[in-house]
Amino acid sequence: IKEKLLKYPATVTPEAKNTMDSLNLQAASIKSIIEEADIEFSNSAVHKKPCPEYVLRNTNHDYAVDYIRFSLCDSTSQLLRVTGKKRF
């Protein structure tokens, strides 16, 4: 899954773009997060049609991101949501 997310061109939803901007994240940062992330299959919609959705939990503490959600089609992907870390 992660290999496909890194290989296929990704579009970004306006919601995800706004969060990326507020967290000062660039596309290269998202790539780094994907490379080290754990896929949360229990929170993903792997049987969603036409494109399954996957939730990835960030394990790279350099970024203020908890989760990212992608849809993954045959040869494209879309970054649907970026969830920033909760600040207390």
GROMACS .gro file of N, CA and C in nm:
model
  264
    1ILE      N    1   0.084  -0.119   0.000
    1ILE     CA    2   0.000   0.000   0.000
    1ILE      C    3   0.088   0.125   0.000
    2LYS      N    4   0.184   0.130   0.093
    2LYS     CA    5   0.268   0.250   0.102
    2LYS      C    6   0.349   0.270  -0.026
    3GLU      N    7   0.393   0.160  -0.086
    3GLU     CA    8   0.470   0.171  -0.210
    3GLU      C    9   0.385   0.236  -0.319
    4LYS      N   10   0.258   0.197  -0.327
    4LYS     CA   11   0.169   0.256  -0.427
    4LYS      C   12   0.143   0.403  -0.397
    5LEU      N   13   0.126   0.438  -0.270
    5LEU     CA   14   0.104   0.578  -0.235
    5LEU      C   15   0.224   0.664  -0.273
    6LEU      N   16   0.342   0.608  -0.260
    6LEU     CA   17   0.463   0.683  -0.296
    6LEU      C   18   0.484   0.687  -0.447
    7LYS      N   19   0.435   0.586  -0.518
    7LYS     CA   20   0.456   0.575  -0.663
    7LYS      C   21   0.356   0.657  -0.744
    8TYR      N   22   0.229   0.651  -0.706
    8TYR     CA   23   0.124   0.713  -0.786
    8TYR      C   24   0.114   0.863  -0.757
    9PRO      N   25   0.081   0.940  -0.861
    9PRO     CA   26   0.062   1.084  -0.838
    9PRO      C   27  -0.058   1.107  -0.746
   10ALA      N   28  -0.043   1.200  -0.653
   10ALA     CA   29  -0.149   1.226  -0.556
   10ALA      C   30  -0.206   1.366  -0.575
   11THR      N   31  -0.337   1.373  -0.572
   11THR     CA   32  -0.403   1.503  -0.563
   11THR      C   33  -0.432   1.527  -0.416
   12VAL      N   34  -0.458   1.651  -0.381
   12VAL     CA   35  -0.480   1.688  -0.242
   12VAL      C   36  -0.614   1.761  -0.231
   13THR      N   37  -0.699   1.717  -0.139
   13THR     CA   38  -0.826   1.784  -0.119
   13THR      C   39  -0.801   1.922  -0.057
   14PRO      N   40  -0.895   2.015  -0.076
   14PRO     CA   41  -0.880   2.147  -0.012
   14PRO      C   42  -0.865   2.137   0.140
   15GLU      N   43  -0.939   2.047   0.202
   15GLU     CA   44  -0.930   2.030   0.348
   15GLU      C   45  -0.788   1.988   0.388
   16ALA      N   46  -0.733   1.889   0.317
   16ALA     CA   47  -0.597   1.843   0.348
   16ALA      C   48  -0.495   1.954   0.321
   17LYS      N   49  -0.514   2.028   0.214
   17LYS     CA   50  -0.422   2.138   0.180
   17LYS      C   51  -0.424   2.245   0.289
   18ASN      N   52  -0.542   2.279   0.338
   18ASN     CA   53  -0.552   2.379   0.445
   18ASN      C   54  -0.478   2.333   0.571
   19THR      N   55  -0.494   2.206   0.606
   19THR     CA   56  -0.425   2.154   0.724
   19THR      C   57  -0.275   2.152   0.701
   20MET      N   58  -0.234   2.109   0.582
   20MET     CA   59  -0.091   2.109   0.550
   20MET      C   60  -0.034   2.249   0.563
   21ASP      N   61  -0.106   2.348   0.510
   21ASP     CA   62  -0.058   2.486   0.519
   21ASP      C   63  -0.048   2.532   0.664
   22SER      N   64  -0.148   2.499   0.744
   22SER     CA   65  -0.147   2.544   0.884
   22SER      C   66  -0.036   2.476   0.965
   23LEU      N   67   0.005   2.356   0.922
   23LEU     CA   68   0.112   2.283   0.991
   23LEU      C   69   0.247   2.305   0.923
   24ASN      N   70   0.247   2.386   0.817
   24ASN     CA   71   0.369   2.415   0.741
   24ASN      C   72   0.432   2.287   0.684
   25LEU      N   73   0.347   2.200   0.628
   25LEU     CA   74   0.393   2.074   0.569
   25LEU      C   75   0.402   2.088   0.417
   26GLN      N   76   0.509   2.035   0.362
   26GLN     CA   77   0.528   2.030   0.218
   26GLN      C   78   0.503   1.886   0.170
   27ALA      N   79   0.496   1.869   0.039
   27ALA     CA   80   0.476   1.735  -0.018
   27ALA      C   81   0.587   1.639   0.025
   28ALA      N   82   0.710   1.687   0.035
   28ALA     CA   83   0.822   1.602   0.078
   28ALA      C   84   0.801   1.552   0.221
   29SER      N   85   0.738   1.634   0.304
   29SER     CA   86   0.709   1.593   0.441
   29SER      C   87   0.607   1.479   0.443
   30ILE      N   88   0.505   1.490   0.358
   30ILE     CA   89   0.403   1.384   0.350
   30ILE      C   90   0.469   1.255   0.304
   31LYS      N   91   0.560   1.264   0.208
   31LYS     CA   92   0.632   1.145   0.160
   31LYS      C   93   0.710   1.080   0.275
   32SER      N   94   0.778   1.159   0.354
   32SER     CA   95   0.853   1.105   0.468
   32SER      C   96   0.760   1.039   0.569
   33ILE      N   97   0.646   1.100   0.593
   33ILE     CA   98   0.548   1.042   0.685
   33ILE      C   99   0.500   0.908   0.633
   34ILE      N  100   0.467   0.900   0.503
   34ILE     CA  101   0.420   0.774   0.444
   34ILE      C  102   0.526   0.665   0.460
   35GLU      N  103   0.651   0.699   0.432
   35GLU     CA  104   0.759   0.600   0.438
   35GLU      C  105   0.770   0.535   0.575
   36GLU      N  106   0.745   0.611   0.681
   36GLU     CA  107   0.764   0.559   0.816
   36GLU      C  108   0.634   0.525   0.888
   37ALA      N  109   0.521   0.554   0.827
   37ALA     CA  110   0.391   0.538   0.893
   37ALA      C  111   0.350   0.392   0.907
   38ASP      N  112   0.260   0.370   1.001
   38ASP     CA  113   0.194   0.241   1.017
   38ASP      C  114   0.054   0.254   0.960
   39ILE      N  115   0.013   0.155   0.880
   39ILE     CA  116  -0.123   0.157   0.825
   39ILE      C  117  -0.219   0.108   0.931
   40GLU      N  118  -0.322   0.185   0.956
   40GLU     CA  119  -0.425   0.150   1.055
   40GLU      C  120  -0.542   0.084   0.979
   41PHE      N  121  -0.530  -0.045   0.954
   41PHE     CA  122  -0.632  -0.114   0.876
   41PHE      C  123  -0.768  -0.110   0.945
   42SER      N  124  -0.770  -0.110   1.077
   42SER     CA  125  -0.898  -0.110   1.149
   42SER      C  126  -0.973   0.022   1.131
   43ASN      N  127  -0.902   0.130   1.097
   43ASN     CA  128  -0.966   0.260   1.074
   43ASN      C  129  -0.977   0.295   0.926
   44SER      N  130  -0.933   0.204   0.840
   44SER     CA  131  -0.936   0.226   0.697
   44SER      C  132  -1.063   0.168   0.637
   45ALA      N  133  -1.096   0.213   0.517
   45ALA     CA  134  -1.211   0.162   0.443
   45ALA      C  135  -1.158   0.085   0.322
   46VAL      N  136  -1.100  -0.032   0.350
   46VAL     CA  137  -1.028  -0.106   0.246
   46VAL      C  138  -1.119  -0.165   0.139
   47HIS      N  139  -1.248  -0.173   0.166
   47HIS     CA  140  -1.342  -0.229   0.068
   47HIS      C  141  -1.426  -0.121   0.000
   48LYS      N  142  -1.394   0.005   0.025
   48LYS     CA  143  -1.470   0.114  -0.033
   48LYS      C  144  -1.452   0.114  -0.185
   49LYS      N  145  -1.560   0.134  -0.256
   49LYS     CA  146  -1.559   0.138  -0.402
   49LYS      C  147  -1.587   0.280  -0.449
   50PRO      N  148  -1.527   0.329  -0.552
   50PRO     CA  149  -1.434   0.258  -0.639
   50PRO      C  150  -1.291   0.257  -0.586
   51CYS      N  151  -1.261   0.337  -0.483
   51CYS     CA  152  -1.124   0.349  -0.435
   51CYS      C  153  -1.117   0.327  -0.284
   52PRO      N  154  -1.043   0.228  -0.239
   52PRO     CA  155  -1.026   0.207  -0.095
   52PRO      C  156  -0.958   0.327  -0.030
   53GLU      N  157  -0.984   0.344   0.098
   53GLU     CA  158  -0.921   0.452   0.175
   53GLU      C  159  -0.837   0.390   0.286
   54TYR      N  160  -0.720   0.450   0.308
   54TYR     CA  161  -0.627   0.400   0.408
   54TYR      C  162  -0.588   0.512   0.503
   55VAL      N  163  -0.586   0.478   0.632
   55VAL     CA  164  -0.541   0.570   0.735
   55VAL      C  165  -0.401   0.528   0.776
   56LEU      N  166  -0.310   0.624   0.773
   56LEU     CA  167  -0.173   0.599   0.813
   56LEU      C  168  -0.143   0.678   0.939
   57ARG      N  169  -0.086   0.610   1.038
   57ARG     CA  170  -0.049   0.674   1.165
   57ARG      C  171   0.097   0.714   1.157
   58ASN      N  172   0.121   0.842   1.177
   58ASN     CA  173   0.256   0.896   1.171
   58ASN      C  174   0.339   0.843   1.287
   59THR      N  175   0.458   0.794   1.256
   59THR     CA  176   0.553   0.751   1.359
   59THR      C  177   0.678   0.838   1.361
   60ASN      N  178   0.682   0.937   1.271
   60ASN     CA  179   0.797   1.028   1.263
   60ASN      C  180   0.766   1.149   1.350
   61HIS      N  181   0.835   1.163   1.461
   61HIS     CA  182   0.804   1.269   1.557
   61HIS      C  183   0.854   1.407   1.513
   62ASP      N  184   0.915   1.414   1.394
   62ASP     CA  185   0.958   1.543   1.341
   62ASP      C  186   0.841   1.625   1.288
   63TYR      N  187   0.726   1.561   1.269
   63TYR     CA  188   0.611   1.628   1.210
   63TYR      C  189   0.494   1.632   1.308
   64ALA      N  190   0.422   1.743   1.309
   64ALA     CA  191   0.308   1.762   1.400
   64ALA      C  192   0.181   1.701   1.341
   65VAL      N  193   0.191   1.575   1.301
   65VAL     CA  194   0.080   1.505   1.237
   65VAL      C  195   0.057   1.374   1.310
   66ASP      N  196  -0.069   1.344   1.339
   66ASP     CA  197  -0.104   1.214   1.396
   66ASP      C  198  -0.139   1.114   1.285
   67TYR      N  199  -0.230   1.155   1.196
   67TYR     CA  200  -0.281   1.064   1.093
   67TYR      C  201  -0.293   1.134   0.959
   68ILE      N  202  -0.281   1.054   0.853
   68ILE     CA  203  -0.316   1.101   0.719
   68ILE      C  204  -0.407   0.995   0.656
   69ARG      N  205  -0.502   1.040   0.575
   69ARG     CA  206  -0.596   0.948   0.509
   69ARG      C  207  -0.584   0.968   0.358
   70PHE      N  208  -0.565   0.857   0.287
   70PHE     CA  209  -0.555   0.857   0.142
   70PHE      C  210  -0.662   0.768   0.082
   71SER      N  211  -0.706   0.803  -0.039
   71SER     CA  212  -0.778   0.707  -0.122
   71SER      C  213  -0.677   0.659  -0.225
   72LEU      N  214  -0.691   0.533  -0.264
   72LEU     CA  215  -0.596   0.472  -0.356
   72LEU      C  216  -0.673   0.400  -0.466
   73CYS      N  217  -0.662   0.453  -0.588
   73CYS     CA  218  -0.727   0.391  -0.703
   73CYS      C  219  -0.624   0.312  -0.783
   74ASP      N  220  -0.661   0.272  -0.904
   74ASP     CA  221  -0.572   0.187  -0.984
   74ASP      C  222  -0.435   0.249  -1.008
   75SER      N  223  -0.431   0.377  -1.043
   75SER     CA  224  -0.301   0.439  -1.073
   75SER      C  225  -0.293   0.583  -1.021
   76THR      N  226  -0.381   0.617  -0.930
   76THR     CA  227  -0.378   0.750  -0.870
   76THR      C  228  -0.410   0.739  -0.721
   77SER      N  229  -0.376   0.844  -0.649
   77SER     CA  230  -0.413   0.851  -0.508
   77SER      C  231  -0.455   0.993  -0.476
   78GLN      N  232  -0.525   1.007  -0.366
   78GLN     CA  233  -0.569   1.140  -0.322
   78GLN      C  234  -0.550   1.150  -0.172
   79LEU      N  235  -0.483   1.255  -0.130
   79LEU     CA  236  -0.468   1.285   0.012
   79LEU      C  237  -0.599   1.350   0.056
   80LEU      N  238  -0.674   1.280   0.139
   80LEU     CA  239  -0.807   1.326   0.179
   80LEU      C  240  -0.803   1.413   0.304
   81ARG      N  241  -0.720   1.373   0.402
   81ARG     CA  242  -0.722   1.443   0.529
   81ARG      C  243  -0.587   1.430   0.599
   82VAL      N  244  -0.548   1.536   0.666
   82VAL     CA  245  -0.431   1.538   0.751
   82VAL      C  246  -0.480   1.577   0.890
   83THR      N  247  -0.448   1.498   0.990
   83THR     CA  248  -0.490   1.528   1.127
   83THR      C  249  -0.368   1.567   1.207
   84GLY      N  250  -0.366   1.691   1.255
   84GLY     CA  251  -0.255   1.739   1.335
   84GLY      C  252  -0.259   1.683   1.475
   85LYS      N  253  -0.144   1.682   1.539
   85LYS     CA  254  -0.136   1.635   1.677
   85LYS      C  255  -0.211   1.729   1.769
   86LYS      N  256  -0.274   1.671   1.868
   86LYS     CA  257  -0.346   1.750   1.968
   86LYS      C  258  -0.244   1.822   2.056
   87ARG      N  259  -0.268   1.948   2.078
   87ARG     CA  260  -0.179   2.025   2.164
   87ARG      C  261  -0.252   2.061   2.292
   88PHE      N  262  -0.188   2.037   2.404
   88PHE     CA  263  -0.253   2.063   2.533
   88PHE      C  264  -0.187   2.181   2.601
   0.00000   0.00000   0.00000
